[in-house]
Amino acid sequence: MLLVLVDHLFMAAGLAERFPVVYDMGRLGVLMFFVHTSIVLMLSLERSEQRNSSDLFRDFYIRRAFRIYPLSIACVLLVSAFGVPQTPGGVPAARGAFQIIASLLLVQNVAGQLSVISPMWSLPLEVQMYMVLPFLFIFAKRHSTKDLLKVGFAAALIGLPFDRALSMHLVRGLGRLDILDYAPCFIAGVMSYRLSRNRIPSISSWRWPVAVLAIVSLYLLWQTVLPDPTSRMPAYREWIVCWILGALIPQFREMRLHWLRTASHYVAKYSYGIYLGQVPALWIGFTFWPQTANAFKWIVSILLLAGIAVASYHAIEYPGILLGKLVAGRFRRKRSHDAALLADA
């Protein structure tokens, strides 16, 4: 989240062109999230299976839909109504009806439409991976890490020619299938979960920040020292970095510093609101005080972003989470009731 925020702060301040490395930082933040979200959702599926394995898939889909859609829908409607810029530092923009509909449904990539705000580019990829994560969870439980690695390599073998064709613009509209570029990043998180199931962490937790710094440095140096001629980050570089991250996570013990765990908890809790609220917060912070110093604009933007994240969580996200649990629970109770009636008959 911090990597994405730094990228957007530099964009809002008009400094991104002078420091192009911040774009790679922001992209890396999203890729790291892809790995992280796969691990978290594997653990969530594990808990759901322990509660009620017969409704595993339905519970997962219902809960994820109520988790991701309410806030994204509210964001699309608000930024479209107020003409919020599409990117930090951009100018107010009008949206077309098809663009708004695609963003409401989170199918922008498939529909070939720009997201109403730039951070939303990753949400359709998440939704599309949600469809296969329960299958990968079942596979990971029943097969070895080596078998899961084969799945990862198969995804890479499919993704490599796709990425090459995409960079060379060989097929019109090929970008609608960009999930193929990112599937190995999500699978890295699944592999990390599989590794953690039969491994006791052995590396001290204080070394984890050093490992994260090394991963970030590797990614940024690779792109800076050996840039791709197409000005894109080749997919295989992203996959390698994500697989390194996924392989390292299960090796480290949990951090025990209370203040750090508490801070991490709150960042994770409000992360979705932080992610979607950055563009509106930076737009307000950098537009409405044009004559003030950038430092003041940064402080105002961050404080406003914190307010947006907290308010959106308690007003939209958390009620959506509760509603998802309620709907999923109602389906489970109906199934149990129907099974009881069938048994009595």
Short mmCIF file of C-alpha atoms in Angstrom, two decimals:
data_model
loop_
_atom_site.label_atom_id
_atom_site.label_comp_id
_atom_site.label_asym_id
_atom_site.label_seq_id
_atom_site.Cartn_x
_atom_site.Cartn_y
_atom_site.Cartn_z
CA MET A 1 0.00 0.00 0.00
CA LEU A 2 2.86 2.37 0.80
CA LEU A 3 4.48 1.72 -2.58
CA VAL A 4 1.23 2.55 -4.39
CA LEU A 5 0.70 5.66 -2.26
CA VAL A 6 4.21 6.99 -2.98
CA ASP A 7 3.62 6.47 -6.70
CA HIS A 8 0.35 8.39 -6.60
CA LEU A 9 1.76 11.18 -4.43
CA PHE A 10 4.51 11.80 -6.98
CA MET A 11 1.97 11.75 -9.80
CA ALA A 12 -0.26 14.27 -8.03
CA ALA A 13 2.71 16.53 -7.34
CA GLY A 14 3.83 16.41 -10.99
CA LEU A 15 7.11 14.67 -10.09
CA ALA A 16 6.50 11.27 -11.70
CA GLU A 17 8.23 12.20 -14.98
CA ARG A 18 11.36 13.28 -13.10
CA PHE A 19 11.33 10.07 -11.05
CA PRO A 20 9.95 7.36 -13.36
CA VAL A 21 10.99 4.67 -10.88
CA VAL A 22 7.93 5.53 -8.76
CA TYR A 23 5.68 4.02 -11.44
CA ASP A 24 7.50 0.71 -11.03
CA MET A 25 7.14 1.06 -7.24
CA GLY A 26 3.38 1.44 -7.53
CA ARG A 27 3.10 -1.50 -9.89
CA LEU A 28 5.20 -3.64 -7.56
CA GLY A 29 2.87 -2.75 -4.69
CA VAL A 30 -0.09 -4.15 -6.64
CA LEU A 31 1.83 -7.30 -7.63
CA MET A 32 2.80 -7.92 -4.01
CA PHE A 33 -0.87 -7.54 -3.12
CA PHE A 34 -1.79 -10.21 -5.69
CA VAL A 35 0.51 -12.65 -3.87
CA HIS A 36 -0.74 -11.56 -0.47
CA THR A 37 -4.44 -11.77 -1.32
CA SER A 38 -4.03 -15.31 -2.64
CA ILE A 39 -2.42 -16.43 0.62
CA VAL A 40 -5.11 -14.72 2.72
CA LEU A 41 -7.94 -16.20 0.65
CA MET A 42 -6.40 -19.69 0.81
CA LEU A 43 -6.47 -19.40 4.61
CA SER A 44 -10.04 -18.10 4.44
CA LEU A 45 -11.06 -21.09 2.31
CA GLU A 46 -9.35 -23.40 4.79
CA ARG A 47 -11.41 -21.96 7.66
CA SER A 48 -14.60 -22.16 5.58
CA GLU A 49 -13.93 -25.81 4.76
CA GLN A 50 -13.48 -26.59 8.45
CA ARG A 51 -16.86 -24.99 9.18
CA ASN A 52 -18.81 -26.46 6.28
CA SER A 53 -17.06 -28.06 3.32
CA SER A 54 -20.25 -28.77 1.35
CA ASP A 55 -20.88 -25.05 0.66
CA LEU A 56 -17.25 -24.04 0.18
CA PHE A 57 -17.54 -22.62 -3.34
CA ARG A 58 -20.87 -20.86 -2.85
CA ASP A 59 -19.83 -19.30 0.47
CA PHE A 60 -16.60 -18.05 -1.06
CA TYR A 61 -18.23 -16.45 -4.10
CA ILE A 62 -21.00 -14.82 -2.08
CA ARG A 63 -18.64 -13.37 0.51
CA ARG A 64 -16.14 -12.08 -2.04
CA ALA A 65 -18.90 -10.42 -4.08
CA PHE A 66 -20.23 -8.60 -1.02
CA ARG A 67 -16.65 -7.72 -0.04
CA ILE A 68 -15.47 -6.15 -3.27
CA TYR A 69 -18.53 -4.76 -5.08
CA PRO A 70 -20.27 -2.40 -2.59
CA LEU A 71 -17.31 -0.03 -2.20
CA SER A 72 -16.27 -0.24 -5.85
CA ILE A 73 -19.83 0.61 -6.95
CA ALA A 74 -19.97 3.57 -4.56
CA CYS A 75 -16.57 4.74 -5.83
CA VAL A 76 -17.61 4.53 -9.49
CA LEU A 77 -20.82 6.47 -8.89
CA LEU A 78 -19.18 9.21 -6.80
CA VAL A 79 -16.12 9.86 -8.98
CA SER A 80 -18.34 9.85 -12.09
CA ALA A 81 -20.81 12.28 -10.52
CA PHE A 82 -18.10 14.72 -9.39
CA GLY A 83 -15.82 14.40 -12.42
CA VAL A 84 -12.81 13.25 -10.39
CA PRO A 85 -9.68 12.85 -12.58
CA GLN A 86 -8.90 9.38 -13.84
CA THR A 87 -5.34 9.54 -12.50
CA PRO A 88 -3.63 11.49 -9.69
CA GLY A 89 -2.56 14.86 -11.01
CA GLY A 90 -4.92 14.62 -13.97
CA VAL A 91 -7.72 16.96 -14.96
CA PRO A 92 -11.42 16.41 -14.19
CA ALA A 93 -12.87 13.97 -16.69
CA ALA A 94 -16.29 12.94 -17.99
CA ARG A 95 -17.04 9.23 -18.35
CA GLY A 96 -19.06 7.47 -20.99
CA ALA A 97 -22.00 5.26 -20.10
CA PHE A 98 -20.28 2.07 -21.30
CA GLN A 99 -17.15 2.92 -19.30
CA ILE A 100 -19.22 3.45 -16.15
CA ILE A 101 -21.18 0.22 -16.63
CA ALA A 102 -18.00 -1.77 -17.22
CA SER A 103 -16.45 -0.32 -14.06
CA LEU A 104 -19.60 -1.01 -12.04
CA LEU A 105 -19.45 -4.67 -13.10
CA LEU A 106 -15.63 -4.78 -12.76
CA VAL A 107 -15.15 -6.08 -16.30
CA GLN A 108 -13.18 -3.13 -17.69
CA ASN A 109 -10.38 -5.26 -19.12
CA VAL A 110 -12.74 -7.66 -20.90
CA ALA A 111 -14.88 -4.76 -22.16
CA GLY A 112 -11.82 -2.86 -23.41
CA GLN A 113 -12.69 0.19 -21.31
CA LEU A 114 -10.59 2.46 -19.11
CA SER A 115 -11.36 2.27 -15.40
CA VAL A 116 -13.12 5.35 -14.05
CA ILE A 117 -10.06 5.83 -11.80
CA SER A 118 -6.70 4.24 -12.49
CA PRO A 119 -6.34 2.10 -9.30
CA MET A 120 -9.41 0.11 -10.34
CA TRP A 121 -7.43 -1.58 -13.12
CA SER A 122 -6.51 -4.40 -10.75
CA LEU A 123 -10.04 -5.16 -9.50
CA PRO A 124 -11.29 -7.06 -12.60
CA LEU A 125 -8.18 -9.25 -12.36
CA GLU A 126 -9.00 -10.05 -8.75
CA VAL A 127 -12.61 -10.88 -9.59
CA GLN A 128 -11.50 -13.18 -12.42
CA MET A 129 -9.01 -14.96 -10.15
CA TYR A 130 -11.70 -15.37 -7.49
CA MET A 131 -13.45 -17.69 -9.92
CA VAL A 132 -10.57 -20.18 -9.92
CA LEU A 133 -9.07 -19.77 -6.43
CA PRO A 134 -11.38 -22.37 -4.80
CA PHE A 135 -10.30 -24.89 -7.45
CA LEU A 136 -6.65 -24.04 -6.77
CA PHE A 137 -7.31 -24.46 -3.04
CA ILE A 138 -8.66 -27.98 -3.56
CA PHE A 139 -5.72 -28.76 -5.85
CA ALA A 140 -3.19 -27.42 -3.32
CA LYS A 141 -4.66 -29.57 -0.55
CA ARG A 142 -4.59 -32.76 -2.59
CA HIS A 143 -1.29 -32.36 -4.41
CA SER A 144 2.32 -31.61 -3.58
CA THR A 145 4.16 -28.32 -3.92
CA LYS A 146 5.90 -29.79 -6.96
CA ASP A 147 2.55 -30.39 -8.66
CA LEU A 148 1.48 -26.83 -7.88
CA LEU A 149 4.74 -25.55 -9.35
CA LYS A 150 3.84 -27.37 -12.55
CA VAL A 151 0.57 -25.44 -12.63
CA GLY A 152 2.52 -22.21 -12.15
CA PHE A 153 4.91 -23.04 -14.98
CA ALA A 154 2.01 -24.02 -17.22
CA ALA A 155 0.42 -20.62 -16.56
CA ALA A 156 3.77 -19.00 -17.42
CA LEU A 157 4.09 -20.98 -20.64
CA ILE A 158 0.65 -19.73 -21.67
CA GLY A 159 1.41 -16.20 -20.53
CA LEU A 160 4.80 -15.77 -22.25
CA PRO A 161 3.60 -15.88 -25.87
CA PHE A 162 0.54 -13.87 -24.87
CA ASP A 163 2.73 -11.18 -23.31
CA ARG A 164 5.00 -11.13 -26.34
CA ALA A 165 2.06 -10.79 -28.73
CA LEU A 166 0.60 -8.06 -26.52
CA SER A 167 3.82 -6.04 -26.50
CA MET A 168 4.12 -6.30 -30.29
CA HIS A 169 0.43 -5.43 -30.86
CA LEU A 170 0.03 -8.53 -33.04
CA VAL A 171 -3.66 -9.07 -32.33
CA ARG A 172 -6.20 -6.32 -31.88
CA GLY A 173 -8.06 -6.47 -28.58
CA LEU A 174 -5.67 -9.01 -27.07
CA GLY A 175 -5.41 -6.89 -23.92
CA ARG A 176 -8.91 -8.04 -22.96
CA LEU A 177 -7.29 -11.30 -21.84
CA ASP A 178 -4.65 -9.66 -19.66
CA ILE A 179 -5.56 -11.97 -16.77
CA LEU A 180 -3.11 -14.37 -18.48
CA ASP A 181 -0.33 -11.91 -17.68
CA TYR A 182 -1.12 -11.89 -13.97
CA ALA A 183 -2.32 -15.43 -13.20
CA PRO A 184 1.21 -16.57 -12.24
CA CYS A 185 1.37 -13.75 -9.67
CA PHE A 186 -1.76 -15.05 -7.96
CA ILE A 187 -0.52 -18.64 -8.22
CA ALA A 188 2.65 -17.54 -6.39
CA GLY A 189 0.43 -16.85 -3.37
CA VAL A 190 -1.21 -20.28 -3.67
CA MET A 191 2.24 -21.89 -3.76
CA SER A 192 3.21 -19.89 -0.69
CA TYR A 193 0.16 -21.23 1.14
CA ARG A 194 1.03 -24.79 0.12
CA LEU A 195 4.59 -24.37 1.38
CA SER A 196 3.36 -23.05 4.72
CA ARG A 197 1.19 -26.11 5.37
CA ASN A 198 4.14 -28.44 5.98
CA ARG A 199 6.91 -26.07 7.00
CA ILE A 200 7.84 -24.52 10.34
CA PRO A 201 9.24 -20.98 9.83
CA SER A 202 12.91 -20.85 10.77
CA ILE A 203 14.11 -17.32 9.92
CA SER A 204 13.90 -14.55 12.51
CA SER A 205 11.11 -12.06 11.88
CA TRP A 206 13.39 -9.01 12.06
CA ARG A 207 15.02 -10.16 8.80
CA TRP A 208 11.71 -9.93 6.94
CA PRO A 209 11.93 -6.16 6.29
CA VAL A 210 15.41 -6.75 4.89
CA ALA A 211 14.03 -9.42 2.56
CA VAL A 212 11.21 -7.12 1.40
CA LEU A 213 13.70 -4.32 0.75
CA ALA A 214 15.85 -6.72 -1.27
CA ILE A 215 12.84 -7.80 -3.38
CA VAL A 216 11.84 -4.18 -4.03
CA SER A 217 15.43 -3.27 -4.94
CA LEU A 218 15.73 -6.24 -7.31
CA TYR A 219 12.56 -5.28 -9.14
CA LEU A 220 13.45 -1.59 -9.46
CA LEU A 221 17.07 -2.22 -10.49
CA TRP A 222 16.02 -4.77 -13.08
CA GLN A 223 13.66 -2.33 -14.72
CA THR A 224 16.01 0.67 -14.38
CA VAL A 225 19.27 -0.94 -15.46
CA LEU A 226 17.77 -3.26 -18.11
CA PRO A 227 14.63 -1.48 -19.33
CA ASP A 228 12.48 -3.22 -21.89
CA PRO A 229 12.48 -1.57 -25.36
CA THR A 230 8.68 -1.56 -25.35
CA SER A 231 8.68 0.52 -22.11
CA ARG A 232 6.69 -2.26 -20.43
CA MET A 233 7.66 -4.45 -17.53
CA PRO A 234 7.93 -7.88 -19.19
CA ALA A 235 5.62 -10.35 -17.49
CA TYR A 236 8.34 -12.87 -16.72
CA ARG A 237 10.12 -10.33 -14.51
CA GLU A 238 6.94 -9.80 -12.53
CA TRP A 239 6.41 -13.54 -12.16
CA ILE A 240 9.96 -14.13 -10.93
CA VAL A 241 9.67 -11.40 -8.30
CA CYS A 242 6.27 -12.72 -7.16
CA TRP A 243 7.53 -16.30 -6.97
CA ILE A 244 10.53 -15.20 -4.91
CA LEU A 245 8.17 -13.36 -2.58
CA GLY A 246 5.83 -16.35 -2.34
CA ALA A 247 8.70 -18.73 -1.61
CA LEU A 248 10.14 -16.50 1.12
CA ILE A 249 6.98 -15.69 3.09
CA PRO A 250 6.59 -19.15 4.74
CA GLN A 251 10.24 -19.11 5.84
CA PHE A 252 9.87 -16.22 8.30
CA ARG A 253 8.41 -16.28 11.78
CA GLU A 254 5.57 -13.95 12.70
CA MET A 255 6.63 -10.53 13.97
CA ARG A 256 5.85 -10.01 17.67
CA LEU A 257 6.29 -6.24 17.97
CA HIS A 258 2.93 -5.09 19.29
CA TRP A 259 3.01 -1.64 17.71
CA LEU A 260 3.93 -3.06 14.29
CA ARG A 261 1.24 -5.74 14.42
CA THR A 262 -1.33 -3.13 15.44
CA ALA A 263 -0.29 -0.75 12.67
CA SER A 264 -0.35 -3.57 10.13
CA HIS A 265 -3.81 -4.60 11.32
CA TYR A 266 -5.25 -1.14 10.73
CA VAL A 267 -3.56 -0.73 7.35
CA ALA A 268 -4.96 -4.11 6.27
CA LYS A 269 -8.39 -3.29 7.67
CA TYR A 270 -8.67 -0.03 5.75
CA SER A 271 -6.52 -1.00 2.76
CA TYR A 272 -9.37 -1.22 0.25
CA GLY A 273 -10.59 2.28 1.13
CA ILE A 274 -7.02 3.57 1.01
CA TYR A 275 -6.53 2.03 -2.41
CA LEU A 276 -9.70 3.41 -3.99
CA GLY A 277 -9.65 6.70 -2.08
CA GLN A 278 -6.22 7.86 -3.22
CA VAL A 279 -7.24 9.56 -6.45
CA PRO A 280 -10.13 11.58 -4.93
CA ALA A 281 -8.08 12.50 -1.84
CA LEU A 282 -5.08 13.64 -3.89
CA TRP A 283 -7.32 15.52 -6.30
CA ILE A 284 -8.85 17.51 -3.45
CA GLY A 285 -5.54 17.95 -1.62
CA PHE A 286 -3.61 19.19 -4.63
CA THR A 287 -6.39 21.17 -6.39
CA PHE A 288 -8.08 23.25 -3.74
CA TRP A 289 -4.89 24.81 -2.29
CA PRO A 290 -2.97 25.72 -5.48
CA GLN A 291 -0.72 28.36 -3.89
CA THR A 292 0.51 26.26 -0.96
CA ALA A 293 3.68 24.18 -0.71
CA ASN A 294 3.65 20.58 -1.84
CA ALA A 295 4.44 19.41 1.69
CA PHE A 296 1.18 20.96 2.93
CA LYS A 297 -0.75 19.37 0.04
CA TRP A 298 0.75 15.97 0.86
CA ILE A 299 -0.25 16.26 4.53
CA VAL A 300 -3.80 17.39 3.68
CA SER A 301 -4.16 14.59 1.11
CA ILE A 302 -2.96 11.89 3.50
CA LEU A 303 -5.23 13.09 6.31
CA LEU A 304 -8.16 13.26 3.90
CA LEU A 305 -7.31 9.79 2.59
CA ALA A 306 -7.31 8.42 6.14
CA GLY A 307 -10.75 9.93 6.70
CA ILE A 308 -12.09 8.48 3.43
CA ALA A 309 -10.71 5.02 4.24
CA VAL A 310 -12.17 4.91 7.75
CA ALA A 311 -15.55 6.32 6.70
CA SER A 312 -15.88 4.02 3.67
CA TYR A 313 -15.03 0.95 5.75
CA HIS A 314 -17.60 1.61 8.45
CA ALA A 315 -20.30 2.98 6.13
CA ILE A 316 -19.95 0.56 3.18
CA GLU A 317 -17.33 -2.18 3.51
CA TYR A 318 -18.18 -3.58 6.92
CA PRO A 319 -21.96 -3.61 6.32
CA GLY A 320 -21.24 -5.39 3.03
CA ILE A 321 -19.10 -7.99 4.82
CA LEU A 322 -21.86 -8.60 7.36
CA LEU A 323 -24.47 -8.86 4.61
CA GLY A 324 -22.31 -11.37 2.75
CA LYS A 325 -22.05 -13.51 5.89
CA LEU A 326 -25.81 -13.25 6.38
CA VAL A 327 -26.62 -14.28 2.81
CA ALA A 328 -24.12 -17.15 2.88
CA GLY A 329 -25.46 -18.30 6.23
CA ARG A 330 -29.04 -18.21 4.96
CA PHE A 331 -28.08 -20.47 2.04
CA ARG A 332 -26.40 -22.89 4.45
CA ARG A 333 -29.45 -23.00 6.73
CA LYS A 334 -31.77 -23.58 3.76
CA ARG A 335 -29.58 -26.43 2.58
CA SER A 336 -29.59 -27.98 6.06
CA HIS A 337 -33.36 -27.60 6.30
CA ASP A 338 -33.89 -29.21 2.89
CA ALA A 339 -31.56 -32.07 3.82
CA ALA A 340 -33.49 -32.64 7.06
CA LEU A 341 -36.81 -32.72 5.21
CA LEU A 342 -35.38 -35.18 2.70
CA ALA A 343 -34.12 -37.40 5.51
CA ASP A 344 -37.54 -37.38 7.20
CA ALA A 345 -39.21 -38.30 3.93
#
